[in-house]
Short mmCIF file of C-alpha atoms in Angstrom, two decimals:
data_model
loop_
_atom_site.label_atom_id
_atom_site.label_comp_id
_atom_site.label_asym_id
_atom_site.label_seq_id
_atom_site.Cartn_x
_atom_site.Cartn_y
_atom_site.Cartn_z
CA UNK A 1 -3.18 -8.58 -13.52
CA UNK A 2 -0.80 -8.60 -10.27
CA UNK A 3 -0.60 -11.87 -8.42
CA UNK A 4 -3.26 -11.81 -5.07
CA UNK A 5 -1.27 -11.76 -1.83
CA UNK A 6 -2.54 -14.42 0.88
CA UNK A 7 -0.89 -14.09 4.58
CA UNK A 8 -2.64 -16.08 7.08
CA UNK A 9 -1.67 -15.82 10.59
CA UNK A 10 2.26 -15.11 9.92
CA UNK A 11 4.33 -14.56 13.12
CA UNK A 12 7.74 -13.48 13.26
CA UNK A 13 10.10 -12.85 16.02
CA UNK A 14 13.90 -12.30 16.89
CA UNK A 15 15.27 -14.66 19.34
CA UNK A 16 12.98 -13.91 22.54
CA UNK A 17 11.46 -10.53 21.00
CA UNK A 18 8.10 -10.56 19.18
CA UNK A 19 7.75 -8.51 16.33
CA UNK A 20 4.88 -9.09 14.79
CA UNK A 21 2.05 -11.52 15.26
CA UNK A 22 -0.91 -13.85 13.48
CA UNK A 23 -0.98 -10.97 10.69
CA UNK A 24 -3.85 -12.32 8.37
CA UNK A 25 -4.45 -10.20 5.58
CA UNK A 26 -4.96 -10.54 1.89
CA UNK A 27 -3.39 -7.59 -0.96
CA UNK A 28 -6.25 -8.24 -3.76
CA UNK A 29 -4.47 -8.52 -7.53
CA UNK A 30 -3.61 -4.97 -8.81
CA UNK A 31 -4.34 -3.12 -5.92
CA UNK A 32 -2.18 -0.53 -4.33
CA UNK A 33 -1.98 -0.99 -0.36
CA UNK A 34 -0.39 1.10 2.29
CA UNK A 35 1.13 -0.37 5.88
CA UNK A 36 1.09 2.03 8.56
CA UNK A 37 2.72 1.71 11.92
CA UNK A 38 4.96 3.56 14.45
CA UNK A 39 8.71 3.20 14.49
CA UNK A 40 9.67 -0.08 15.58
CA UNK A 41 6.38 -2.36 14.50
CA UNK A 42 8.44 -3.95 12.00
CA UNK A 43 6.76 -3.05 8.89
CA UNK A 44 10.37 -3.21 6.84
CA UNK A 45 10.57 -7.03 8.70
CA UNK A 46 6.78 -7.62 6.92
CA UNK A 47 8.13 -7.00 3.46
CA UNK A 48 11.37 -8.87 4.41
CA UNK A 49 9.31 -11.50 5.34
CA UNK A 50 6.98 -11.44 2.59
CA UNK A 51 9.51 -12.20 -0.09
CA UNK A 52 11.51 -15.08 2.23
CA UNK A 53 14.49 -12.93 2.76
CA UNK A 54 13.60 -13.18 6.47
CA UNK A 55 12.12 -16.67 7.79
CA UNK A 56 8.77 -16.43 9.99
CA UNK A 57 8.74 -18.33 12.66
CA UNK A 58 5.12 -19.76 11.45
CA UNK A 59 1.86 -18.94 9.22
CA UNK A 60 1.37 -18.46 5.63
CA UNK A 61 2.01 -16.31 2.90
CA UNK A 62 0.75 -17.68 -0.21
CA UNK A 63 1.98 -15.69 -3.83
CA UNK A 64 0.10 -17.52 -6.66
CA UNK A 65 -1.15 -20.76 -3.87
CA UNK A 66 2.95 -21.36 -3.12
CA UNK A 67 3.78 -20.83 0.62
CA UNK A 68 6.78 -18.96 0.83
CA UNK A 69 7.24 -19.82 4.19
CA UNK A 70 7.61 -23.53 3.94
CA UNK A 71 8.32 -24.09 -0.22
CA UNK A 72 11.78 -25.55 -1.76
CA UNK A 73 14.71 -23.02 -2.38
CA UNK A 74 14.29 -23.54 -5.53
CA UNK A 75 10.37 -22.79 -5.99
CA UNK A 76 11.20 -19.17 -3.54
CA UNK A 77 14.05 -18.68 -5.80
CA UNK A 78 11.69 -18.48 -8.65
CA UNK A 79 8.58 -16.75 -6.69
CA UNK A 80 11.06 -14.30 -6.03
CA UNK A 81 10.90 -13.17 -9.50
CA UNK A 82 7.21 -11.81 -9.75
CA UNK A 83 8.67 -9.21 -6.91
CA UNK A 84 10.28 -5.84 -7.58
CA UNK A 85 11.16 -4.07 -4.37
CA UNK A 86 12.62 -0.48 -4.08
CA UNK A 87 14.33 -0.08 -0.91
CA UNK A 88 14.30 3.18 1.82
CA UNK A 89 17.78 4.44 -0.12
CA UNK A 90 17.36 3.25 -3.79
CA UNK A 91 19.74 0.30 -2.89
CA UNK A 92 21.91 1.56 -6.19
CA UNK A 93 25.07 0.38 -6.81
CA UNK A 94 27.52 3.21 -6.97
CA UNK A 95 29.90 2.31 -9.12
CA UNK A 96 27.03 1.68 -11.16
CA UNK A 97 25.67 4.57 -13.67
CA UNK A 98 22.01 4.36 -14.19
CA UNK A 99 21.80 2.24 -17.30
CA UNK A 100 23.43 -0.21 -15.37
CA UNK A 101 21.52 -0.32 -12.04
CA UNK A 102 18.88 -0.66 -14.11
CA UNK A 103 20.50 -3.14 -16.50
CA UNK A 104 21.19 -5.85 -13.88
CA UNK A 105 18.50 -7.97 -12.85
CA UNK A 106 18.23 -8.74 -16.87
CA UNK A 107 21.85 -9.17 -17.32
CA UNK A 108 21.58 -11.43 -13.76
CA UNK A 109 18.09 -13.79 -14.09
CA UNK A 110 17.89 -13.40 -18.15
CA UNK A 111 19.42 -14.38 -21.08
CA UNK A 112 18.21 -11.97 -23.16
CA UNK A 113 20.24 -10.02 -25.82
CA UNK A 114 21.78 -6.23 -25.03
CA UNK A 115 19.42 -4.71 -27.31
CA UNK A 116 16.70 -6.26 -25.63
CA UNK A 117 18.19 -5.31 -22.66
CA UNK A 118 18.47 -1.80 -23.59
CA UNK A 119 15.14 -1.45 -25.01
CA UNK A 120 13.26 -2.25 -21.92
CA UNK A 121 16.13 -0.72 -19.30
CA UNK A 122 15.16 2.81 -21.88
CA UNK A 123 11.27 2.09 -21.00
CA UNK A 124 11.72 1.67 -17.87
CA UNK A 125 13.67 5.36 -17.07
CA UNK A 126 11.27 6.90 -19.39
CA UNK A 127 8.45 5.43 -17.63
CA UNK A 128 10.25 7.03 -14.87
CA UNK A 129 11.27 10.28 -15.54
CA UNK A 130 14.75 9.47 -15.73
CA UNK A 131 14.93 9.25 -19.74
CA UNK A 132 18.50 11.11 -20.29
CA UNK A 133 20.03 10.32 -16.82
CA UNK A 134 21.32 7.23 -18.20
CA UNK A 135 25.01 7.90 -17.97
CA UNK A 136 24.99 9.83 -14.35
CA UNK A 137 26.16 7.96 -11.46
CA UNK A 138 23.93 7.68 -8.37
CA UNK A 139 26.10 10.00 -6.35
CA UNK A 140 25.59 12.62 -9.22
CA UNK A 141 21.71 12.74 -8.68
CA UNK A 142 19.24 13.75 -5.99
CA UNK A 143 17.23 11.32 -3.70
CA UNK A 144 14.27 11.80 -5.48
CA UNK A 145 16.03 10.31 -8.68
CA UNK A 146 17.82 8.08 -6.81
CA UNK A 147 14.53 6.47 -5.62
CA UNK A 148 12.78 6.48 -9.30
CA UNK A 149 15.87 4.54 -10.68
CA UNK A 150 15.41 2.16 -8.15
CA UNK A 151 11.88 1.66 -9.34
CA UNK A 152 13.37 1.40 -12.71
CA UNK A 153 15.20 -1.18 -11.73
CA UNK A 154 12.11 -3.10 -9.88
CA UNK A 155 10.73 -2.91 -13.17
CA UNK A 156 12.08 -4.21 -15.73
CA UNK A 157 11.56 -7.58 -14.58
CA UNK A 158 8.18 -7.11 -15.39
CA UNK A 159 7.24 -7.75 -11.65
CA UNK A 160 3.27 -8.72 -10.76
CA UNK A 161 3.90 -7.45 -7.12
CA UNK A 162 5.73 -4.27 -6.21
CA UNK A 163 7.02 -3.81 -3.02
CA UNK A 164 7.80 0.09 -1.15
CA UNK A 165 10.06 0.10 1.52
CA UNK A 166 9.67 4.33 2.81
CA UNK A 167 9.39 5.98 -0.43
CA UNK A 168 9.18 9.85 1.08
CA UNK A 169 12.06 8.67 3.13
CA UNK A 170 14.49 11.45 2.66
CA UNK A 171 12.36 13.52 0.49
CA UNK A 172 10.38 16.87 1.16
CA UNK A 173 6.44 16.99 0.82
CA UNK A 174 6.84 17.86 -3.01
CA UNK A 175 9.10 14.83 -4.35
CA UNK A 176 6.53 12.38 -1.91
CA UNK A 177 3.86 13.55 -3.85
CA UNK A 178 5.42 13.10 -7.02
CA UNK A 179 6.57 9.70 -6.18
CA UNK A 180 3.23 9.00 -5.25
CA UNK A 181 1.63 10.08 -8.80
CA UNK A 182 4.12 8.12 -10.06
CA UNK A 183 3.32 4.69 -8.20
CA UNK A 184 -0.13 4.90 -9.19
CA UNK A 185 1.32 5.69 -13.10
CA UNK A 186 3.14 2.63 -12.55
CA UNK A 187 -0.09 0.94 -11.43
CA UNK A 188 -2.35 1.86 -14.29
CA UNK A 189 0.45 0.84 -16.81
CA UNK A 190 1.08 -2.59 -15.22
CA UNK A 191 -1.90 -3.27 -13.22
CA UNK A 192 0.73 -4.66 -10.90
CA UNK A 193 -0.41 -5.45 -7.15
CA UNK A 194 1.36 -2.79 -4.42
CA UNK A 195 2.32 -2.46 -0.83
CA UNK A 196 4.02 0.59 0.19
CA UNK A 197 5.14 1.03 4.04
CA UNK A 198 5.35 4.86 4.76
CA UNK A 199 4.68 7.28 7.89
CA UNK A 200 3.40 9.96 5.75
CA UNK A 201 -0.19 10.37 6.35
CA UNK A 202 -0.59 12.41 2.91
CA UNK A 203 0.40 9.62 1.19
CA UNK A 204 -1.38 7.00 2.77
CA UNK A 205 -4.83 9.04 3.02
CA UNK A 206 -4.44 10.16 -0.98
CA UNK A 207 -2.77 7.34 -2.43
CA UNK A 208 -4.43 3.55 -1.73
CA UNK A 209 -7.16 1.63 -2.20
CA UNK A 210 -6.54 -0.55 1.14
CA UNK A 211 -4.86 0.62 3.84
CA UNK A 212 -3.52 -1.15 7.01
CA UNK A 213 -1.91 0.20 10.28
CA UNK A 214 0.30 -2.22 12.95
CA UNK A 215 0.90 -1.52 16.58
CA UNK A 216 1.75 -3.50 19.57
CA UNK A 217 2.95 -6.58 18.08
CA UNK A 218 -0.50 -6.98 15.54
CA UNK A 219 -2.50 -5.83 12.54
CA UNK A 220 -4.76 -3.36 13.91
CA UNK A 221 -7.07 -3.86 11.09
CA UNK A 222 -6.63 -3.63 6.66
CA UNK A 223 -8.90 -3.02 4.70
CA UNK A 224 -10.75 -0.64 2.33
CA UNK A 225 -8.93 2.81 2.80
CA UNK A 226 -12.34 4.59 4.38
CA UNK A 227 -12.59 1.95 7.29
CA UNK A 228 -9.34 3.13 8.20
CA UNK A 229 -9.81 6.93 7.59
CA UNK A 230 -12.72 7.46 9.35
CA UNK A 231 -11.88 4.38 12.52
CA UNK A 232 -12.03 6.13 15.81
CA UNK A 233 -9.94 3.39 17.18
CA UNK A 234 -7.01 5.74 19.34
CA UNK A 235 -4.25 4.93 18.11
CA UNK A 236 -5.61 5.29 14.37
CA UNK A 237 -6.48 8.13 15.43
CA UNK A 238 -3.61 9.46 17.20
CA UNK A 239 -1.04 8.35 14.15
CA UNK A 240 -3.49 10.13 11.15
CA UNK A 241 -3.32 13.40 13.51
CA UNK A 242 0.69 12.86 14.79
CA UNK A 243 -0.42 13.89 18.68
CA UNK A 244 1.18 12.69 21.47
CA UNK A 245 -2.43 12.59 23.45
CA UNK A 246 -2.75 8.24 22.87
CA UNK A 247 -1.43 4.82 22.68
CA UNK A 248 1.87 5.86 21.09
CA UNK A 249 4.55 6.95 23.25
CA UNK A 250 8.43 8.22 22.43
CA UNK A 251 9.69 5.27 22.18
CA UNK A 252 7.12 2.92 23.53
CA UNK A 253 3.38 2.10 23.99
CA UNK A 254 2.30 4.19 27.30
CA UNK A 255 0.87 2.39 30.08
CA UNK A 256 -3.28 3.12 30.97
CA UNK A 257 -2.48 5.56 33.62
CA UNK A 258 -0.68 7.65 31.39
CA UNK A 259 -3.43 7.18 28.76
CA UNK A 260 -6.08 8.53 31.65
CA UNK A 261 -3.89 11.30 32.23
CA UNK A 262 -3.50 12.49 28.69
CA UNK A 263 -7.00 12.12 27.88
CA UNK A 264 -8.37 14.26 31.19
CA UNK A 265 -5.34 16.67 30.48
CA UNK A 266 -6.63 16.89 26.41
CA UNK A 267 -10.86 17.23 28.10
CA UNK A 268 -9.37 20.68 29.84
CA UNK A 269 -9.02 21.70 26.94
CA UNK A 270 -4.89 21.10 26.94
CA UNK A 271 -3.90 19.77 23.53
CA UNK A 272 -0.58 19.02 23.49
CA UNK A 273 1.10 17.78 20.57
CA UNK A 274 -1.10 18.86 17.94
CA UNK A 275 -4.26 20.49 17.87
CA UNK A 276 -5.90 19.98 14.54
CA UNK A 277 -8.31 17.33 14.42
CA UNK A 278 -7.59 15.75 10.25
CA UNK A 279 -11.09 14.36 9.23
CA UNK A 280 -13.08 13.19 6.73
CA UNK A 281 -11.32 11.31 3.23
CA UNK A 282 -10.39 12.98 0.41
CA UNK A 283 -10.51 12.46 -2.55
CA UNK A 284 -8.12 9.52 -4.31
CA UNK A 285 -5.29 10.16 -6.45
CA UNK A 286 -5.47 9.35 -10.03
CA UNK A 287 -3.67 8.59 -12.76
CA UNK A 288 -1.80 11.45 -14.87
CA UNK A 289 -3.50 12.73 -18.25
CA UNK A 290 -2.58 10.25 -20.90
CA UNK A 291 -2.52 7.35 -18.81
CA UNK A 292 -4.58 3.96 -18.25
CA UNK A 293 -7.67 3.37 -16.44
CA UNK A 294 -6.16 1.61 -13.31
CA UNK A 295 -8.21 -1.75 -13.79
CA UNK A 296 -7.04 -2.67 -10.20
CA UNK A 297 -9.29 0.72 -9.28
CA UNK A 298 -11.92 -0.62 -11.17
CA UNK A 299 -11.97 -4.36 -9.80
CA UNK A 300 -11.99 -2.58 -6.26
CA UNK A 301 -15.39 -1.24 -7.44
CA UNK A 302 -16.97 -4.95 -7.52
CA UNK A 303 -15.02 -5.84 -4.67
CA UNK A 304 -16.04 -3.63 -2.32
CA UNK A 305 -19.73 -3.05 -3.01
CA UNK A 306 -19.85 -6.93 -2.38
CA UNK A 307 -18.65 -6.64 1.02
CA UNK A 308 -20.58 -2.85 1.63
CA UNK A 309 -22.76 -3.88 4.07
CA UNK A 310 -20.25 -5.58 6.39
CA UNK A 311 -18.43 -2.43 6.66
CA UNK A 312 -18.33 0.63 9.35
CA UNK A 313 -21.59 3.14 8.59
CA UNK A 314 -19.05 5.49 8.08
CA UNK A 315 -17.25 3.66 5.99
CA UNK A 316 -19.94 2.84 3.92
CA UNK A 317 -20.96 6.68 3.89
CA UNK A 318 -17.78 7.38 2.34
CA UNK A 319 -17.63 4.65 -0.09
CA UNK A 320 -20.96 6.15 -1.31
CA UNK A 321 -19.63 9.26 -1.61
CA UNK A 322 -16.86 8.32 -4.00
CA UNK A 323 -19.78 6.90 -6.28
CA UNK A 324 -20.42 9.14 -9.06
CA UNK A 325 -24.11 10.01 -9.47
CA UNK A 326 -24.66 7.55 -12.51
CA UNK A 327 -23.04 4.95 -10.56
CA UNK A 328 -24.72 5.54 -7.05
CA UNK A 329 -28.34 4.78 -9.08
CA UNK A 330 -27.27 2.15 -11.11
CA UNK A 331 -26.14 0.40 -7.45
CA UNK A 332 -29.45 0.78 -6.57
CA UNK A 333 -29.01 3.85 -3.41
CA UNK A 334 -31.11 7.39 -3.60
CA UNK A 335 -30.01 9.83 -5.43
CA UNK A 336 -28.60 11.98 -2.72
CA UNK A 337 -26.35 9.13 -2.21
CA UNK A 338 -26.77 9.08 1.92
CA UNK A 339 -28.36 5.72 2.55
CA UNK A 340 -28.77 2.33 0.29
CA UNK A 341 -32.80 2.57 -1.33
CA UNK A 342 -35.64 0.05 0.93
CA UNK A 343 -35.35 -1.44 4.16
CA UNK A 344 -32.75 -3.81 5.33
CA UNK A 345 -33.49 -6.73 3.68
CA UNK A 346 -33.43 -5.11 0.09
CA UNK A 347 -30.15 -3.41 1.03
CA UNK A 348 -28.63 -6.37 1.50
CA UNK A 349 -30.12 -7.35 -2.18
CA UNK A 350 -28.85 -3.68 -3.34
CA UNK A 351 -25.45 -4.40 -2.58
CA UNK A 352 -25.67 -8.37 -4.07
CA UNK A 353 -27.23 -6.34 -7.34
CA UNK A 354 -23.93 -3.62 -7.13
CA UNK A 355 -21.19 -6.23 -6.61
CA UNK A 356 -23.00 -8.50 -10.01
CA UNK A 357 -23.36 -5.05 -11.69
CA UNK A 358 -20.02 -4.59 -11.02
CA UNK A 359 -18.56 -7.92 -12.28
CA UNK A 360 -20.51 -7.51 -15.39
CA UNK A 361 -18.38 -4.38 -16.30
CA UNK A 362 -15.45 -6.12 -16.26
CA UNK A 363 -16.65 -8.43 -19.29
#
C-alpha cells in the first residue's frame, strides 16, 4: 500500500513573493489525487516542496511520520526513495536509450546485478506499453512515448508515492486519455499514492479519487472528487468551464469591480469566453480489463462513507449515486438512492454503519 502524505500549514515564498500559504491536506494511501489551479499558482512548486527539492518556509510535510521540512539530510535522502516523479517533459537523458534511462535509478541507488536490473527494466517498459522500444533514443520517439518512458523510470524503485507534473503537456486529447488510463492501471497494480498536477479538465473530472485547487496563494478546497465537481465556488466553476467570467484574469486575479461588471453582462445574456456549462459528475475511469481491482478505490469507499454526512448535499448525492443498488441497500439508503433512510439521527447511524461495513469488507 502507498504511503499517506499529511501536509499541515505548508507555506512557500520566493523572497517577498508568497507562492502559497497555510496549505493543509492529506493524500490518502493508495488513492489518486489531482491538483488544479491557474498558471502561476505554484502547483509545480508544491510538488517540488513535497520531495524536498524546494524548502518550504513553514509548516509540515509528513511522509510515514517523517517531516521532510525539518528532518536531517540523511532522513530526507532516505524518504525520497519512497517517491517516483514524472516531470513535464519526461526529463530523460538524451544521450541514453530508453533501457539505460529506465535503468539509471537502479544503478545509482541499488546494488542489484545487471541481470536483475534487466528483469525490472523490461517489466516496467512492458507495464507502460514500451516493450520493444528499449533501444530507441528519446529524440527518436513521440512526446507521449517519452512521458511513458519517464513513468517507467519513476516506477523502477517501486515507489509508494508517485508525483506527476502536467502529464497532458504537449499531448493531444486522445493521448492524454491513454496516459490517464495508464495512471489508473499502474495504481491498480502498485497501490501507490498518486498526486497529479494538471490543467486538463477531462483528466481532472474522470481520473482522480480526490480533487483540489490552488488559487490566490491558498488551497481553495481539497477532498473527494464529488465535492469540487459540484461546487458553486465561483473560481471552481470558472476553471472547470474555461470561462472568462469569474475571478481568474488573463495574468492575475481580477478586482471586485471587474467581476461585478462581467457578472452583469453575463446575466444580460452576453456570454463572452464560453457558453457551455459543464455540470454533473462523470463516471470515474476504471482500470483496463484484466487489471486487478484498485484497492485504493476500495478503501476510499469506506473512508468517504465515514465522512458522508459532513459533505455538501450535492456531493453526498453524487457519492450515493455512484454506489451499486446492492451497496446502497447495504449502506442503508432507500432503493431509489435519493436520500439516507430514516430521520437525521438514524441517518448519522447509517453513515457509521456504512463505514463499519466497508471496513469489514477490507478484512
